[in-house]
Amino acid sequence: MIKEITVKKLNTASFISQKVREIQKAVGGGTAINALSGGVDSSVVTMLGHKALGKRLKTVFVQNGLMREGEPQRVAALFRKLGVKVEIVNARKEFFAALKGITDPEEKREAITQTFYKKVFGRIIKKSKAKFLLQGTILTDVDETIAGIKRQHNVFEQLGIDPQKAFGYRILEPLIQLRKDGVRKVGKAIGLPAELFERIPFPGPALSARVIGEATPQRIETVRKATALVERLLKGTKAFQYMAILHEDRVTGMRNGKRDFGQQIEIRCWDSVDARVATPTNLSFKTLRKLSDEIIRSVPGIVSVTYNIATKPPSTIEAV
Ligand code: XMP
Protein backbone atom coordinates (compact mmCIF):
# COMPACT_ATOMS: atom_id res chain seq x y z
CA MET A 1 0.00 0.00 0.00
CA ILE A 2 1.48 3.36 -1.03
CA LYS A 3 1.15 6.09 1.60
CA GLU A 4 -0.31 9.21 0.05
CA ILE A 5 1.23 12.62 0.76
CA THR A 6 -1.59 15.12 0.34
CA VAL A 7 -0.81 18.61 -0.89
CA LYS A 8 -1.76 19.95 2.55
CA LYS A 9 0.77 17.75 4.32
CA LEU A 10 3.49 18.20 1.72
CA ASN A 11 6.59 20.06 2.86
CA THR A 12 8.35 20.64 -0.45
CA ALA A 13 11.83 21.34 0.96
CA SER A 14 12.00 18.16 3.02
CA PHE A 15 10.31 16.13 0.26
CA ILE A 16 12.97 17.27 -2.22
CA SER A 17 15.91 16.56 0.07
CA GLN A 18 14.50 13.17 1.07
CA LYS A 19 13.94 12.10 -2.55
CA VAL A 20 17.38 13.35 -3.58
CA ARG A 21 18.90 11.23 -0.80
CA GLU A 22 16.84 8.19 -1.79
CA ILE A 23 17.91 8.47 -5.43
CA GLN A 24 21.57 8.85 -4.44
CA LYS A 25 21.34 5.83 -2.14
CA ALA A 26 19.67 3.61 -4.74
CA VAL A 27 21.97 4.54 -7.63
CA GLY A 28 25.15 4.54 -5.52
CA GLY A 29 28.17 5.27 -7.69
CA GLY A 30 26.38 4.19 -10.86
CA THR A 31 24.36 6.02 -13.47
CA ALA A 32 20.67 6.40 -14.21
CA ILE A 33 18.52 7.32 -17.15
CA ASN A 34 15.31 9.27 -17.14
CA ALA A 35 12.68 9.74 -19.75
CA LEU A 36 11.53 13.30 -20.08
CA SER A 37 8.28 13.90 -21.94
CA GLY A 38 7.85 17.56 -21.03
CA GLY A 39 4.84 16.85 -18.85
CA VAL A 40 4.79 18.07 -15.25
CA ASP A 41 5.63 14.70 -13.68
CA SER A 42 8.62 13.82 -15.83
CA SER A 43 9.89 17.41 -15.63
CA VAL A 44 9.91 17.28 -11.83
CA VAL A 45 11.62 13.87 -11.87
CA THR A 46 14.28 15.26 -14.21
CA MET A 47 15.06 18.04 -11.74
CA LEU A 48 15.13 15.67 -8.76
CA GLY A 49 17.43 13.29 -10.63
CA HIS A 50 19.62 16.15 -11.80
CA LYS A 51 19.93 17.46 -8.24
CA ALA A 52 20.77 13.98 -6.97
CA LEU A 53 23.12 12.73 -9.68
CA GLY A 54 24.23 15.67 -11.83
CA LYS A 55 26.03 14.34 -14.88
CA ARG A 56 25.47 10.74 -13.81
CA LEU A 57 21.87 11.17 -14.92
CA LYS A 58 21.26 10.88 -18.63
CA THR A 59 18.01 12.53 -19.68
CA VAL A 60 16.41 11.41 -22.91
CA PHE A 61 13.35 12.61 -24.74
CA VAL A 62 11.88 9.78 -26.76
CA GLN A 63 10.38 11.14 -29.93
CA ASN A 64 7.71 8.50 -30.44
CA GLY A 65 5.96 10.39 -33.22
CA LEU A 66 2.94 10.85 -30.95
CA MET A 67 3.99 14.09 -29.28
CA ARG A 68 2.50 17.54 -29.62
CA GLU A 69 3.69 20.02 -32.24
CA GLY A 70 7.32 21.17 -31.83
CA GLU A 71 7.53 19.44 -28.46
CA PRO A 72 10.99 17.77 -28.39
CA GLN A 73 12.88 20.92 -29.37
CA ARG A 74 10.82 23.13 -27.06
CA VAL A 75 11.35 20.88 -24.05
CA ALA A 76 15.05 20.39 -24.75
CA ALA A 77 15.52 24.18 -25.01
CA LEU A 78 13.69 24.82 -21.73
CA PHE A 79 15.85 22.29 -19.89
CA ARG A 80 19.03 23.54 -21.48
CA LYS A 81 18.30 26.84 -19.71
CA LEU A 82 18.09 24.92 -16.44
CA GLY A 83 21.46 23.31 -17.06
CA VAL A 84 20.08 19.90 -18.05
CA LYS A 85 21.22 18.34 -21.29
CA VAL A 86 18.45 16.44 -23.07
CA GLU A 87 19.14 13.89 -25.75
CA ILE A 88 16.35 13.42 -28.29
CA VAL A 89 16.02 9.80 -29.41
CA ASN A 90 14.04 9.23 -32.57
CA ALA A 91 11.90 6.09 -32.29
CA ARG A 92 8.98 7.20 -34.41
CA LYS A 93 9.11 4.27 -36.81
CA GLU A 94 9.15 1.67 -34.03
CA PHE A 95 6.09 3.14 -32.32
CA PHE A 96 4.03 3.38 -35.50
CA ALA A 97 5.02 -0.16 -36.44
CA ALA A 98 3.85 -1.38 -33.00
CA LEU A 99 0.56 0.53 -33.28
CA LYS A 100 -0.23 -0.70 -36.77
CA GLY A 101 -3.64 -2.36 -37.04
CA ILE A 102 -4.46 -1.97 -33.31
CA THR A 103 -7.82 -0.47 -32.38
CA ASP A 104 -8.49 -1.81 -28.87
CA PRO A 105 -7.60 0.79 -26.15
CA GLU A 106 -5.81 -1.63 -23.82
CA GLU A 107 -3.89 -3.27 -26.67
CA LYS A 108 -2.82 0.17 -27.79
CA ARG A 109 -1.54 1.02 -24.33
CA GLU A 110 0.24 -2.33 -24.13
CA ALA A 111 1.91 -1.75 -27.52
CA ILE A 112 3.20 1.61 -26.29
CA THR A 113 4.41 0.10 -23.01
CA GLN A 114 6.30 -2.72 -24.69
CA THR A 115 7.86 -0.47 -27.31
CA PHE A 116 8.84 2.12 -24.75
CA TYR A 117 10.19 -0.02 -21.93
CA LYS A 118 11.36 -3.16 -23.67
CA LYS A 119 12.59 -2.01 -27.04
CA VAL A 120 13.57 1.65 -26.86
CA PHE A 121 14.64 1.87 -23.22
CA GLY A 122 16.03 -1.63 -23.22
CA ARG A 123 18.36 -0.50 -25.98
CA ILE A 124 19.26 2.90 -24.49
CA ILE A 125 19.96 1.38 -21.08
CA LYS A 126 22.04 -1.46 -22.46
CA LYS A 127 24.16 0.99 -24.41
CA SER A 128 24.64 3.35 -21.47
CA LYS A 129 25.15 0.59 -18.88
CA ALA A 130 22.78 2.40 -16.50
CA LYS A 131 20.85 0.15 -14.14
CA PHE A 132 18.06 2.51 -13.21
CA LEU A 133 15.25 4.30 -14.96
CA LEU A 134 13.76 7.26 -13.10
CA GLN A 135 10.16 7.97 -13.95
CA GLY A 136 7.27 10.14 -12.84
CA THR A 137 4.54 7.69 -11.91
CA ILE A 138 2.03 9.36 -9.57
CA LEU A 139 -0.59 7.91 -7.26
CA THR A 140 -3.51 8.51 -9.62
CA ASP A 141 -1.76 6.40 -12.30
CA VAL A 142 -1.49 3.53 -9.83
CA ASP A 143 -5.08 3.88 -8.54
CA GLU A 144 -6.64 3.76 -11.98
CA THR A 145 -4.54 0.82 -13.07
CA ILE A 146 -5.31 -1.22 -9.95
CA ALA A 147 -9.00 -0.37 -10.24
CA GLY A 148 -8.87 -1.77 -13.77
CA ILE A 149 -10.13 1.50 -15.29
CA LYS A 150 -7.15 2.14 -17.47
CA ARG A 151 -3.86 0.35 -17.66
CA GLN A 152 -1.55 3.36 -17.32
CA HIS A 153 1.54 2.87 -19.41
CA ASN A 154 3.94 3.31 -16.52
CA VAL A 155 2.63 1.03 -13.77
CA PHE A 156 4.32 -2.36 -13.19
CA GLU A 157 5.08 -3.36 -9.61
CA GLN A 158 1.48 -2.99 -8.46
CA LEU A 159 0.46 -5.38 -11.25
CA GLY A 160 2.99 -7.96 -10.12
CA ILE A 161 5.43 -7.11 -12.93
CA ASP A 162 9.10 -6.96 -11.93
CA PRO A 163 10.78 -4.47 -14.30
CA GLN A 164 14.16 -6.03 -13.55
CA LYS A 165 12.94 -9.38 -14.88
CA ALA A 166 10.75 -7.99 -17.65
CA PHE A 167 13.07 -5.30 -18.99
CA GLY A 168 16.44 -5.76 -17.28
CA TYR A 169 16.57 -2.59 -15.19
CA ARG A 170 15.10 -1.10 -12.04
CA ILE A 171 12.56 1.70 -12.04
CA LEU A 172 12.68 4.46 -9.41
CA GLU A 173 9.46 6.41 -8.84
CA PRO A 174 10.09 9.38 -6.52
CA LEU A 175 6.63 10.93 -7.07
CA ILE A 176 4.53 7.87 -6.38
CA GLN A 177 3.06 9.23 -3.13
CA LEU A 178 1.86 12.45 -4.75
CA ARG A 179 -1.04 13.56 -6.88
CA LYS A 180 -0.89 16.21 -9.58
CA ASP A 181 -1.41 19.18 -7.27
CA GLY A 182 1.48 17.99 -5.06
CA VAL A 183 3.75 17.46 -8.08
CA ARG A 184 3.12 21.04 -9.24
CA LYS A 185 4.02 22.35 -5.79
CA VAL A 186 7.31 20.41 -5.84
CA GLY A 187 7.94 21.62 -9.41
CA LYS A 188 7.62 25.22 -8.31
CA ALA A 189 9.86 24.66 -5.28
CA ILE A 190 12.56 22.90 -7.30
CA GLY A 191 12.88 25.81 -9.70
CA LEU A 192 10.98 24.77 -12.81
CA PRO A 193 9.59 27.68 -14.83
CA ALA A 194 5.80 28.19 -14.54
CA GLU A 195 5.28 27.12 -18.14
CA LEU A 196 6.44 23.67 -17.04
CA PHE A 197 4.97 23.23 -13.58
CA GLU A 198 1.65 24.81 -14.57
CA ARG A 199 1.38 22.79 -17.73
CA ILE A 200 -1.79 20.84 -18.31
CA PRO A 201 -1.29 17.08 -17.92
CA PHE A 202 -0.48 15.02 -20.97
CA PRO A 203 -0.77 11.22 -20.99
CA GLY A 204 2.16 8.84 -21.42
CA PRO A 205 0.67 7.18 -24.51
CA ALA A 206 0.55 10.74 -25.87
CA LEU A 207 -1.68 11.49 -28.85
CA SER A 208 -2.43 7.81 -29.37
CA ALA A 209 -4.71 8.14 -26.30
CA ARG A 210 -6.63 10.76 -28.27
CA VAL A 211 -7.25 8.83 -31.45
CA ILE A 212 -10.14 6.38 -31.23
CA GLY A 213 -9.29 3.42 -33.43
CA GLU A 214 -5.99 2.95 -35.24
CA ALA A 215 -3.25 5.49 -34.53
CA THR A 216 -1.78 5.90 -38.01
CA PRO A 217 0.73 8.69 -38.77
CA GLN A 218 -1.97 10.52 -40.71
CA ARG A 219 -4.61 10.27 -37.98
CA ILE A 220 -2.06 11.35 -35.37
CA GLU A 221 -1.22 14.36 -37.54
CA THR A 222 -4.93 15.30 -37.66
CA VAL A 223 -5.29 15.17 -33.88
CA ARG A 224 -1.94 16.96 -33.45
CA LYS A 225 -3.19 19.93 -35.50
CA ALA A 226 -6.49 20.04 -33.59
CA THR A 227 -4.62 19.73 -30.26
CA ALA A 228 -2.42 22.73 -31.07
CA LEU A 229 -5.51 24.80 -31.81
CA VAL A 230 -7.42 23.71 -28.73
CA GLU A 231 -4.40 24.38 -26.50
CA ARG A 232 -3.85 27.81 -28.03
CA LEU A 233 -7.49 28.88 -27.73
CA LEU A 234 -8.12 27.49 -24.24
CA LYS A 235 -4.81 28.53 -22.69
CA GLY A 236 -6.46 31.47 -20.94
CA THR A 237 -9.01 29.30 -19.14
CA LYS A 238 -8.04 28.03 -15.71
CA ALA A 239 -9.14 24.53 -16.72
CA PHE A 240 -7.27 21.47 -15.42
CA GLN A 241 -6.86 19.90 -18.87
CA TYR A 242 -8.16 20.34 -22.41
CA MET A 243 -7.76 18.27 -25.54
CA ALA A 244 -8.96 17.25 -28.97
CA ILE A 245 -10.01 13.70 -29.76
CA LEU A 246 -10.33 12.18 -33.19
CA HIS A 247 -13.27 9.84 -33.61
CA GLU A 248 -13.46 6.75 -35.72
CA ASP A 249 -17.02 7.21 -36.98
CA ARG A 250 -17.46 9.30 -40.05
CA VAL A 251 -20.37 11.62 -40.69
CA THR A 252 -21.78 13.19 -43.81
CA GLY A 253 -20.76 16.77 -44.25
CA MET A 254 -20.61 19.08 -47.24
CA ARG A 255 -17.80 21.02 -48.77
CA ASN A 256 -17.90 23.14 -51.92
CA GLY A 257 -21.48 22.01 -52.55
CA LYS A 258 -20.48 18.35 -52.54
CA ARG A 259 -20.93 15.53 -50.07
CA ASP A 260 -17.89 15.06 -47.82
CA PHE A 261 -18.05 11.93 -45.67
CA GLY A 262 -15.67 13.39 -43.13
CA GLN A 263 -14.15 12.96 -39.70
CA GLN A 264 -15.20 14.23 -36.28
CA ILE A 265 -13.23 15.98 -33.56
CA GLU A 266 -14.46 15.97 -29.98
CA ILE A 267 -13.22 18.71 -27.66
CA ARG A 268 -12.89 18.02 -23.95
CA CYS A 269 -12.12 20.63 -21.31
CA TRP A 270 -12.07 19.59 -17.67
CA ASP A 271 -12.26 21.24 -14.27
CA SER A 272 -10.53 19.04 -11.72
CA VAL A 273 -8.13 19.18 -8.80
CA ASP A 274 -6.34 15.87 -9.09
CA ALA A 275 -7.91 14.06 -12.07
CA ARG A 276 -9.84 11.62 -9.89
CA VAL A 277 -13.14 13.31 -10.58
CA ALA A 278 -13.72 15.98 -13.19
CA THR A 279 -16.49 18.14 -14.60
CA PRO A 280 -16.67 19.78 -18.02
CA THR A 281 -15.68 23.46 -17.98
CA ASN A 282 -18.51 25.88 -18.59
CA LEU A 283 -17.02 27.35 -21.78
CA SER A 284 -18.95 30.14 -23.47
CA PHE A 285 -20.78 29.34 -26.68
CA LYS A 286 -18.66 32.00 -28.36
CA THR A 287 -15.48 30.10 -27.39
CA LEU A 288 -16.95 26.81 -28.55
CA ARG A 289 -17.91 28.30 -31.91
CA LYS A 290 -14.45 29.79 -32.33
CA LEU A 291 -12.88 26.40 -31.63
CA SER A 292 -15.17 24.74 -34.14
CA ASP A 293 -14.62 27.37 -36.85
CA GLU A 294 -10.85 27.22 -36.52
CA ILE A 295 -10.68 23.43 -36.43
CA ILE A 296 -12.88 23.09 -39.50
CA ARG A 297 -10.91 25.79 -41.31
CA SER A 298 -7.46 24.46 -40.60
CA VAL A 299 -7.64 20.73 -39.92
CA PRO A 300 -8.11 18.80 -43.16
CA GLY A 301 -10.95 16.27 -43.32
CA ILE A 302 -12.95 17.45 -40.30
CA VAL A 303 -16.66 18.17 -40.86
CA SER A 304 -17.98 17.86 -37.30
CA VAL A 305 -16.86 19.27 -33.93
CA THR A 306 -18.50 18.35 -30.62
CA TYR A 307 -17.96 19.31 -26.97
CA ASN A 308 -18.09 16.64 -24.27
CA ILE A 309 -20.46 17.55 -21.43
CA ALA A 310 -20.27 14.34 -19.41
CA THR A 311 -18.54 14.21 -16.03
CA LYS A 312 -15.82 11.83 -14.81
CA PRO A 313 -17.10 9.37 -13.66
CA PRO A 314 -18.52 7.72 -15.69
CA SER A 315 -16.41 9.37 -18.39
CA THR A 316 -12.61 9.44 -18.02
CA ILE A 317 -10.38 12.36 -18.92
CA GLU A 318 -8.73 10.79 -21.96
CA ALA A 319 -10.88 8.95 -24.49
CA VAL A 320 -8.80 5.80 -24.84
P1 XMP B 1 -8.04 9.36 -17.20
O1 XMP B 1 -8.17 9.40 -18.70
O2 XMP B 1 -7.75 8.00 -16.69
O3 XMP B 1 -6.78 10.24 -16.88
O4 XMP B 1 -9.23 10.00 -16.51
C1 XMP B 1 -6.41 10.71 -15.61
C2 XMP B 1 -5.18 11.59 -15.79
O5 XMP B 1 -4.05 10.79 -16.14
C3 XMP B 1 -3.58 11.10 -17.45
N1 XMP B 1 -3.31 9.81 -18.13
C4 XMP B 1 -2.12 9.20 -18.16
N2 XMP B 1 -0.94 9.57 -17.68
N3 XMP B 1 0.02 7.56 -18.48
C5 XMP B 1 0.13 8.76 -17.85
O6 XMP B 1 1.24 9.12 -17.44
C6 XMP B 1 -1.14 7.11 -19.01
O7 XMP B 1 -1.20 6.01 -19.55
C7 XMP B 1 -2.26 7.98 -18.83
N4 XMP B 1 -3.57 7.89 -19.17
C8 XMP B 1 -4.18 9.01 -18.74
C9 XMP B 1 -4.68 11.91 -18.11
O8 XMP B 1 -4.19 12.79 -19.09
C10 XMP B 1 -5.32 12.59 -16.93
O9 XMP B 1 -4.65 13.77 -16.57
mmCIF file of N, CA, C and O in Angstrom, residues 103-106 108-109 149-152 203 205 207-213 245-246 268 316-320:
data_model
loop_
_atom_site.group_PDB
_atom_site.id
_atom_site.type_symbol
_atom_site.label_atom_id
_atom_site.label_comp_id
_atom_site.label_asym_id
_atom_site.label_seq_id
_atom_site.Cartn_x
_atom_site.Cartn_y
_atom_site.Cartn_z
ATOM 1 N N THR A 103 -6.718 -1.409 -32.644
ATOM 2 C CA THR A 103 -7.817 -0.475 -32.376
ATOM 3 C C THR A 103 -8.288 -0.539 -30.921
ATOM 4 O O THR A 103 -8.852 0.414 -30.415
ATOM 5 N N ASP A 104 -8.041 -1.653 -30.253
ATOM 6 C CA ASP A 104 -8.492 -1.810 -28.869
ATOM 7 C C ASP A 104 -7.667 -0.922 -27.928
ATOM 8 O O ASP A 104 -6.433 -0.916 -28.004
ATOM 9 N N PRO A 105 -8.335 -0.152 -27.016
ATOM 10 C CA PRO A 105 -7.603 0.787 -26.154
ATOM 11 C C PRO A 105 -6.512 0.134 -25.302
ATOM 12 O O PRO A 105 -5.403 0.662 -25.202
ATOM 13 N N GLU A 106 -6.818 -1.001 -24.690
ATOM 14 C CA GLU A 106 -5.809 -1.631 -23.825
ATOM 15 C C GLU A 106 -4.650 -2.200 -24.647
ATOM 16 O O GLU A 106 -3.500 -2.137 -24.249
ATOM 17 N N LYS A 108 -3.602 -0.991 -27.363
ATOM 18 C CA LYS A 108 -2.821 0.174 -27.794
ATOM 19 C C LYS A 108 -1.857 0.596 -26.689
ATOM 20 O O LYS A 108 -0.678 0.821 -26.913
ATOM 21 N N ARG A 109 -2.383 0.662 -25.464
ATOM 22 C CA ARG A 109 -1.539 1.019 -24.328
ATOM 23 C C ARG A 109 -0.424 0.001 -24.122
ATOM 24 O O ARG A 109 0.705 0.355 -23.832
ATOM 25 N N ILE A 149 -9.473 0.512 -14.425
ATOM 26 C CA ILE A 149 -10.134 1.502 -15.290
ATOM 27 C C ILE A 149 -9.322 1.665 -16.567
ATOM 28 O O ILE A 149 -9.822 1.561 -17.682
ATOM 29 N N LYS A 150 -8.046 1.926 -16.349
ATOM 30 C CA LYS A 150 -7.149 2.141 -17.470
ATOM 31 C C LYS A 150 -5.796 1.622 -17.096
ATOM 32 O O LYS A 150 -5.277 1.961 -16.032
ATOM 33 N N ARG A 151 -5.209 0.814 -17.920
ATOM 34 C CA ARG A 151 -3.859 0.355 -17.661
ATOM 35 C C ARG A 151 -2.925 1.487 -18.034
ATOM 36 O O ARG A 151 -2.678 1.736 -19.208
ATOM 37 N N GLN A 152 -2.451 2.241 -17.030
ATOM 38 C CA GLN A 152 -1.552 3.356 -17.318
ATOM 39 C C GLN A 152 -0.230 2.773 -17.797
ATOM 40 O O GLN A 152 0.209 1.727 -17.310
ATOM 41 N N PRO A 203 -0.941 12.636 -21.353
ATOM 42 C CA PRO A 203 -0.770 11.219 -20.990
ATOM 43 C C PRO A 203 0.473 10.585 -21.599
ATOM 44 O O PRO A 203 0.943 11.020 -22.659
ATOM 45 N N PRO A 205 0.840 7.680 -23.133
ATOM 46 C CA PRO A 205 0.668 7.182 -24.511
ATOM 47 C C PRO A 205 0.465 8.312 -25.530
ATOM 48 O O PRO A 205 0.211 8.061 -26.703
ATOM 49 N N LEU A 207 -0.508 11.277 -27.998
ATOM 50 C CA LEU A 207 -1.682 11.495 -28.846
ATOM 51 C C LEU A 207 -2.389 10.199 -29.248
ATOM 52 O O LEU A 207 -3.516 10.241 -29.713
ATOM 53 N N SER A 208 -1.739 9.064 -29.025
ATOM 54 C CA SER A 208 -2.433 7.812 -29.366
ATOM 55 C C SER A 208 -3.603 7.576 -28.408
ATOM 56 O O SER A 208 -4.523 6.825 -28.721
ATOM 57 N N ALA A 209 -3.581 8.245 -27.232
ATOM 58 C CA ALA A 209 -4.714 8.143 -26.302
ATOM 59 C C ALA A 209 -5.864 9.033 -26.753
ATOM 60 O O ALA A 209 -6.925 9.066 -26.158
ATOM 61 N N ARG A 210 -5.612 9.798 -27.823
ATOM 62 C CA ARG A 210 -6.629 10.758 -28.274
ATOM 63 C C ARG A 210 -7.113 10.461 -29.684
ATOM 64 O O ARG A 210 -7.738 11.306 -30.327
ATOM 65 N N VAL A 211 -6.753 9.288 -30.152
ATOM 66 C CA VAL A 211 -7.247 8.831 -31.450
ATOM 67 C C VAL A 211 -8.054 7.570 -31.165
ATOM 68 O O VAL A 211 -7.502 6.605 -30.650
ATOM 69 N N ILE A 212 -9.339 7.591 -31.439
ATOM 70 C CA ILE A 212 -10.139 6.379 -31.230
ATOM 71 C C ILE A 212 -9.962 5.532 -32.485
ATOM 72 O O ILE A 212 -10.105 6.019 -33.603
ATOM 73 N N GLY A 213 -9.595 4.267 -32.279
ATOM 74 C CA GLY A 213 -9.292 3.421 -33.432
ATOM 75 C C GLY A 213 -7.798 3.463 -33.716
ATOM 76 O O GLY A 213 -6.995 3.848 -32.861
ATOM 77 N N ILE A 245 -9.980 15.143 -29.540
ATOM 78 C CA ILE A 245 -10.010 13.696 -29.756
ATOM 79 C C ILE A 245 -10.535 13.428 -31.159
ATOM 80 O O ILE A 245 -11.514 14.043 -31.581
ATOM 81 N N LEU A 246 -9.868 12.524 -31.841
ATOM 82 C CA LEU A 246 -10.326 12.182 -33.191
ATOM 83 C C LEU A 246 -11.169 10.913 -33.123
ATOM 84 O O LEU A 246 -10.725 9.886 -32.617
ATOM 85 N N ARG A 268 -12.613 18.218 -25.370
ATOM 86 C CA ARG A 268 -12.887 18.024 -23.948
ATOM 87 C C ARG A 268 -12.132 19.089 -23.173
ATOM 88 O O ARG A 268 -10.981 19.398 -23.525
ATOM 89 N N THR A 316 -13.959 9.242 -18.551
ATOM 90 C CA THR A 316 -12.608 9.439 -18.019
ATOM 91 C C THR A 316 -12.050 10.649 -18.755
ATOM 92 O O THR A 316 -12.660 11.133 -19.705
ATOM 93 N N ILE A 317 -10.891 11.129 -18.328
ATOM 94 C CA ILE A 317 -10.376 12.365 -18.915
ATOM 95 C C ILE A 317 -9.949 12.148 -20.368
ATOM 96 O O ILE A 317 -10.364 12.868 -21.270
ATOM 97 N N GLU A 318 -9.134 11.130 -20.584
ATOM 98 C CA GLU A 318 -8.729 10.792 -21.962
ATOM 99 C C GLU A 318 -9.787 9.851 -22.552
ATOM 100 O O GLU A 318 -10.510 9.191 -21.809
ATOM 101 N N ALA A 319 -9.823 9.754 -23.869
ATOM 102 C CA ALA A 319 -10.883 8.949 -24.487
ATOM 103 C C ALA A 319 -10.498 7.477 -24.679
ATOM 104 O O ALA A 319 -11.362 6.651 -24.927
ATOM 105 N N VAL A 320 -9.207 7.176 -24.566
ATOM 106 C CA VAL A 320 -8.801 5.799 -24.841
ATOM 107 C C VAL A 320 -8.276 5.162 -23.561
ATOM 108 O O VAL A 320 -7.502 5.817 -22.839
#
